[in-house]
């Protein structure tokens, strides 16, 4: 069927932060030759709708949609909720460089469920699960005692560079680019070159992928489509105000302590605080005067319940609690 992505030039718009980690000139250059119909609005165009209808005839993607809507539904909804708090940090790089936000969400949902500090046994970490060597190629790594693969904004920028490089060498083939993200860029390139022009889903091509990648690609595409078209599938994502601000701590507190005293909505604020401030371990007290990124609803709650009062005292006492020490038993 038709490809979602077709090559036309786009210009990147350089950001102002962390230029020593990721050269924004590289981002701008990577934006050239990026596929047409790239942002979410374009994907909802008639051309995009034609692609959606074609996807509906793809059994692998349909199976992925089925899983996301059934036993993986909670994971998808949590991914969307977590993403709303991170969108202002991650989406701009994709949008400026002509890559679909839906692709960003699909990768993130499958890789991490929107949890910044997740890691794999193979050594990939962060929302977008960069391996150390791949992350280093695109500007991620250790800086001032912090692994920037955990930084949502920098990981999104690195992902832009990665995908634009893949599109350039894979003739703007979305499925092969997603396969490269999971199964290795060398394998995807060799398979593409040896395909003789066959479609990614052709059994002669698809069967040569590792089983994990054969599942990974349709899951990512299915999550991307559900991100764009939830109503068509009876899917309701929770309304989240993802706007963030900066709050200065009046007294030392850990993210655990803040999560207790803030209270808040059903799931509380632990995950947004953790994701927005990836440098800090959740149990370690953060010094007074430190500025934290927080959802806009947090500062009033902090003033009301976390500086003084019964809930502030309760949070301190709970943080001081520990299980009894059990003496070692002689063997």
Short mmCIF file of C-alpha atoms in Angstrom, two decimals, residues 7-9 14 94 114 119 133 143 160 190 197 200-201 216 218 220 226 258 288 309:
data_model
loop_
_atom_site.label_atom_id
_atom_site.label_comp_id
_atom_site.label_asym_id
_atom_site.label_seq_id
_atom_site.Cartn_x
_atom_site.Cartn_y
_atom_site.Cartn_z
CA UNK A 7 10.16 12.91 0.71
CA UNK A 8 9.99 16.69 0.51
CA UNK A 9 12.39 19.23 2.01
CA UNK A 14 17.17 25.42 15.98
CA UNK A 94 9.53 16.24 15.92
CA UNK A 114 6.05 6.98 29.27
CA UNK A 119 15.76 0.26 31.46
CA UNK A 133 26.60 3.55 21.75
CA UNK A 143 27.25 14.84 31.66
CA UNK A 160 14.79 13.03 15.35
CA UNK A 190 20.47 -5.10 4.37
CA UNK A 197 11.48 -3.67 -4.16
CA UNK A 200 7.93 -4.61 4.05
CA UNK A 201 4.92 -6.82 4.79
CA UNK A 216 7.40 -4.35 17.40
CA UNK A 218 2.87 -3.27 14.03
CA UNK A 220 4.26 1.00 17.14
CA UNK A 226 -4.82 5.05 18.03
CA UNK A 258 6.41 15.73 47.66
CA UNK A 288 16.04 23.85 49.48
CA UNK A 309 0.69 21.72 58.34
#
